[in-house]
Tab-separated table of C-alpha atoms and ligand atoms in Angstrom:
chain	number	residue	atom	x	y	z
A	125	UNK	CA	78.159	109.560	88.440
A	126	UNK	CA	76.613	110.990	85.029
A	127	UNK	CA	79.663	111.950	82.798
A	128	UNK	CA	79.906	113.377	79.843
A	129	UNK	CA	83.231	113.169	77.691
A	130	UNK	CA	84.725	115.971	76.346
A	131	UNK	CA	87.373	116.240	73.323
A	132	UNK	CA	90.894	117.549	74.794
A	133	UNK	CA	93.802	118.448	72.510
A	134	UNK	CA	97.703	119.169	73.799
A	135	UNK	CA	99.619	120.616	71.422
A	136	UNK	CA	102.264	123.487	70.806
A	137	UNK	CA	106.081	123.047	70.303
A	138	UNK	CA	107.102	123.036	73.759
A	139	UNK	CA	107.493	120.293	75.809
A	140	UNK	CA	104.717	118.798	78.158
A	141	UNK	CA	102.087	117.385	75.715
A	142	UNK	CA	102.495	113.878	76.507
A	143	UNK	CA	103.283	114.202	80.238
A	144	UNK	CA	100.215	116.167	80.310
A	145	UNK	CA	98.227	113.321	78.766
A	146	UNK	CA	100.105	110.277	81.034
A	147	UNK	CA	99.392	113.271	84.096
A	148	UNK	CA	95.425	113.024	82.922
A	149	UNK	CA	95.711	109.238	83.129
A	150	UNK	CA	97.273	109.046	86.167
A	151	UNK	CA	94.524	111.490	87.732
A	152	UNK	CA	91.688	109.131	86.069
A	153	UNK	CA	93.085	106.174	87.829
A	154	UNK	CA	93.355	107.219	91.084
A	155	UNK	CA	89.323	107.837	90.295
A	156	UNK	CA	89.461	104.078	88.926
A	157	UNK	CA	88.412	105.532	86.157
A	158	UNK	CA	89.055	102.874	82.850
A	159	UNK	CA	91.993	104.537	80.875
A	160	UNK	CA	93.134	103.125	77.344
A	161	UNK	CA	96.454	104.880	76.070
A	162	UNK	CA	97.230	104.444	72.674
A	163	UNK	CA	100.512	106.244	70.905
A	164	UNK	CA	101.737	106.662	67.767
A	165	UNK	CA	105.052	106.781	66.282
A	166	UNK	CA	106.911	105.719	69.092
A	167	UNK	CA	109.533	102.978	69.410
A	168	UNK	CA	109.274	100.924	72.948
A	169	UNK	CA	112.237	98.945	72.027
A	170	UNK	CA	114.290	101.559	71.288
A	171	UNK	CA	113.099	104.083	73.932
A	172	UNK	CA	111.681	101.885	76.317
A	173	UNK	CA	109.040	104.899	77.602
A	174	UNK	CA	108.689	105.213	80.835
A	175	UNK	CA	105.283	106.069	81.414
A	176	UNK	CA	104.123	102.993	79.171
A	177	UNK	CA	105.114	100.672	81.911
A	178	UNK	CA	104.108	102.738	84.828
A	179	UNK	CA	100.779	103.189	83.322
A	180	UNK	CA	100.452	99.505	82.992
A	181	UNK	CA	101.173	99.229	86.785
A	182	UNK	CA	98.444	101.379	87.409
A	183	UNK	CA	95.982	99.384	85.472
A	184	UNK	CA	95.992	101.383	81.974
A	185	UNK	CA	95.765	99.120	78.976
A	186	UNK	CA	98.566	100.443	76.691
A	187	UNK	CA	98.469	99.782	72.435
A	188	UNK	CA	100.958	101.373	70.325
A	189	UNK	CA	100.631	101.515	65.928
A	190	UNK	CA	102.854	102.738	63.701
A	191	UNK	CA	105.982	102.182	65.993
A	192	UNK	CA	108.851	103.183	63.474
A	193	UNK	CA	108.246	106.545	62.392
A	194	UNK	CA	110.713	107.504	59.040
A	195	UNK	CA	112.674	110.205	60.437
A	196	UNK	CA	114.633	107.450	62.843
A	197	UNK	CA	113.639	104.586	60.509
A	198	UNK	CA	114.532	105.801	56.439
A	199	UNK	CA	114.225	102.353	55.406
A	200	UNK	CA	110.528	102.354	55.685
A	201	UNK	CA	108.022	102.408	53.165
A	202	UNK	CA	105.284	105.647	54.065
A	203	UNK	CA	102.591	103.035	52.529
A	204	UNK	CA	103.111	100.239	55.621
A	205	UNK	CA	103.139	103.994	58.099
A	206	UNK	CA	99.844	104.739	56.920
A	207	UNK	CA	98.513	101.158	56.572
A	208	UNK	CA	99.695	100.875	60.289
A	209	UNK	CA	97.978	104.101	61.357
A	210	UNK	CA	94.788	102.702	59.647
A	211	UNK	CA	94.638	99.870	61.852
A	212	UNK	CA	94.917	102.089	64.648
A	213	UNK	CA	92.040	103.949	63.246
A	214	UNK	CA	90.350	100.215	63.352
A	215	UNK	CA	91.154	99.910	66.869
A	216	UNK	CA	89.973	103.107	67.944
A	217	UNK	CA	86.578	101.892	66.120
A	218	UNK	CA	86.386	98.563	68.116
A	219	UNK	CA	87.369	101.018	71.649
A	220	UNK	CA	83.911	103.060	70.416
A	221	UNK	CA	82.173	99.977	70.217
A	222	UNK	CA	83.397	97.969	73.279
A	223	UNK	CA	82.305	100.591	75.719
A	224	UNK	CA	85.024	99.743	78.123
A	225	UNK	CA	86.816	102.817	78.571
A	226	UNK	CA	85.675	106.195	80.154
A	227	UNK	CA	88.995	107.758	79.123
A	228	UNK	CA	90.871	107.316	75.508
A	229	UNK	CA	94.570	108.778	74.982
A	230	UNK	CA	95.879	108.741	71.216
A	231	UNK	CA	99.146	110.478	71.638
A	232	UNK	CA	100.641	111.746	69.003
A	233	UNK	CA	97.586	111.271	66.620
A	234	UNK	CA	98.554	114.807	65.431
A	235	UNK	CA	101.620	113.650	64.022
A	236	UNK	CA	100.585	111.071	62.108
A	237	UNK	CA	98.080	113.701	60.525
A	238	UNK	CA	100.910	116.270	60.226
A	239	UNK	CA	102.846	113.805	58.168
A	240	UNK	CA	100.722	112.658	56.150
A	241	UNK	CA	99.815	109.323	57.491
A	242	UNK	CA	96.377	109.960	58.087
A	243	UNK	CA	93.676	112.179	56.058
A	244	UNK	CA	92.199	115.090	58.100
A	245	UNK	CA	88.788	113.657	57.496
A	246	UNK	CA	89.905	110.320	59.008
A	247	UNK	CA	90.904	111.965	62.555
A	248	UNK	CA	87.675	113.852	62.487
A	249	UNK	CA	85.545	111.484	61.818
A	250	UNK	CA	87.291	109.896	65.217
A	251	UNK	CA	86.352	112.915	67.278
A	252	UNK	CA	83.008	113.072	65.494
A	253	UNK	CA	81.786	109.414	66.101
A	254	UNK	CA	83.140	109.350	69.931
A	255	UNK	CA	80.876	107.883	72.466
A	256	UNK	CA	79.310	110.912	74.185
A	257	UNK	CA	80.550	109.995	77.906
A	258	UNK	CA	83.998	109.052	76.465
A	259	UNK	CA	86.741	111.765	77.355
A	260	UNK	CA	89.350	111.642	74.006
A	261	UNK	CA	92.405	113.454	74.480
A	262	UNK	CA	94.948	113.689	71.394
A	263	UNK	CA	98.552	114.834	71.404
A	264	UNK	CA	101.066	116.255	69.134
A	265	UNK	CA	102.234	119.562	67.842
A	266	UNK	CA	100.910	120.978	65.059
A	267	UNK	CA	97.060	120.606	65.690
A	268	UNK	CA	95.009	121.737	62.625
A	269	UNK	CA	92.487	124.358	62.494
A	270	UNK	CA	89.452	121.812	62.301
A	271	UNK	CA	90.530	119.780	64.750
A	272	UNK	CA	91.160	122.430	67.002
A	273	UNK	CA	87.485	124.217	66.046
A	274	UNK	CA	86.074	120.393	67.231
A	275	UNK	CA	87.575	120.192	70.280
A	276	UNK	CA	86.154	121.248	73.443
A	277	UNK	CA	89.462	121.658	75.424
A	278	UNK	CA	93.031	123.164	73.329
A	279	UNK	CA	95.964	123.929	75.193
A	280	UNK	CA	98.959	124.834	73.592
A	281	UNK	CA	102.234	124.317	74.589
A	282	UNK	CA	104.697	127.026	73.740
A	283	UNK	CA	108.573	126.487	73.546
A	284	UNK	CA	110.351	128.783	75.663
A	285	UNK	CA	113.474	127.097	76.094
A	286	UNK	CA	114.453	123.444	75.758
A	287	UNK	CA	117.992	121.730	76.630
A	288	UNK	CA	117.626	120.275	73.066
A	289	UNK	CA	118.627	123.717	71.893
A	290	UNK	CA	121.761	123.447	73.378
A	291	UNK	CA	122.949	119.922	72.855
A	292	UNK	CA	121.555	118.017	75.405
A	293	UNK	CA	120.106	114.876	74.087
A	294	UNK	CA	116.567	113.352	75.594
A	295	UNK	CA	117.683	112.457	78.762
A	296	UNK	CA	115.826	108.514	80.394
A	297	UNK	CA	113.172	109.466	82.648
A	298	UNK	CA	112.837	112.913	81.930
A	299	UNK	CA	111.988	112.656	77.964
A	300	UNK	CA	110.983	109.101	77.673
B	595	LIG	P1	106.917	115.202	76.629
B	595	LIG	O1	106.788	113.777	76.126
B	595	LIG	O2	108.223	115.400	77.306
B	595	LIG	O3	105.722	115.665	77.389
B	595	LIG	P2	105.909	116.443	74.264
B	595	LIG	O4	104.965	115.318	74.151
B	595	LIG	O5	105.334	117.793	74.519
B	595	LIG	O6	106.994	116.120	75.337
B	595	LIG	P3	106.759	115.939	71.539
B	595	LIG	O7	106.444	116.960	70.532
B	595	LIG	O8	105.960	114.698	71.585
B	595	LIG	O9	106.809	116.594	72.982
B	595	LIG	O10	108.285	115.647	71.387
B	595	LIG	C1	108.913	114.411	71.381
B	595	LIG	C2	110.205	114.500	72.114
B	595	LIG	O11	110.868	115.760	71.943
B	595	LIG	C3	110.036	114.369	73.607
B	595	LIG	O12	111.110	113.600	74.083
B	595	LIG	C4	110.099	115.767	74.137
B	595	LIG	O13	110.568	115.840	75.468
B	595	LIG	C5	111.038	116.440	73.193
B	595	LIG	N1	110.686	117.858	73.013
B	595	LIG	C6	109.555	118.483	73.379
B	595	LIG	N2	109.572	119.792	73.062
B	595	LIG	C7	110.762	120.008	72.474
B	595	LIG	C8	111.411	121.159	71.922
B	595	LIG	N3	110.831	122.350	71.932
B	595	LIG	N4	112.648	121.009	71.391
B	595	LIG	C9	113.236	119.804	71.379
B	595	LIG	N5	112.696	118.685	71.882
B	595	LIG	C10	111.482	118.771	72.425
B	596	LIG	MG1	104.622	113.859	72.844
């Protein structure tokens, strides 16, 4: 089948961004579809994630960066964050390059841009240099203007209501 990629962005302060983005890779799969995940910011062996393993199962190649993020890690240095996030950046590069993939997830690239991690200009030149019958999706709230004008595909999540709000910590299998 001819495909052409388009650029999808989840973001918004309610919940669902990144189930929406494992949901899309599940969906790709079951069209055997070649799915590379990549996330940001996130701590496997603190959270162990449920979705990276599952995803694995179903044949998605998972590759995290920048694991320790400095709101649950102080003791690290915002220089090795962004030096980490580069080489994600790098990776992303070699993903354009290899051809393997017809689907490529960064979640939580937003983030790393919202914090400062990455430069604006670095993330766009990512969606600008994409293979044309790649589909990108990135995650995370706060999704700039220019990345949103870029994208083909913007949904944002609104918060509502979220057990967080009340006390109720992230509970296993429901939030990671
Ligand atoms: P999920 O991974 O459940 O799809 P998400 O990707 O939309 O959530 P993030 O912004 O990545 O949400 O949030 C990281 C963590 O905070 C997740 O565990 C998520 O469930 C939780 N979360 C999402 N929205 C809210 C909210 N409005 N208030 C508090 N916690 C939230
Ligand atoms: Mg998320």
């Amino acid at each position: 089948m001819e495909r052409k990629g388009l650029i999808q962005v989840y973001t918004g302060d309610g919940k669902g961004k990144t189930t929406a983005a494992v949901g899309l890779a599940v969906r790709a799969r079951g069209h055997n579809l070649k799915v590379c995940y990549v996330y940001f910011h996130k701590d496997p062996e603190k959270w162990e994630y449920g979705e990276h393993r599952v995803l694995e199962k179903l044949g998605v190649d998972v590759f995290g960066f920048a694991k320790k993020h400095p709101h649950f890690h102080k003791e690290i240095d915002p220089a090795d964050i962004r030096k980490e996030c580069l080489e994600g950046m790098e990776f992303i590069k070699r993903i354009y390059q290899e051809k393997k993939y017809d689907v490529l997830i960064l979640d939580e690239i937003i983030i790393s841009l919202r914090d400062g991690f990455l430069k604006e200009e670095e993330v766009l030149g990512i969606l600008d240099s994409k293979p044309e019958d790649l589909e990108l999706i990135l995650t995370g709230r706060g999704a700039p203007e220019k990345i949103i004008k870029m994208a083909d595909l913007v949904s944002e999540i609104k918060n509502i209501k979220h057990p967080f709000d009340k006390g109720i910590k992230g509970r296993e299998g429901i939030e990671y």
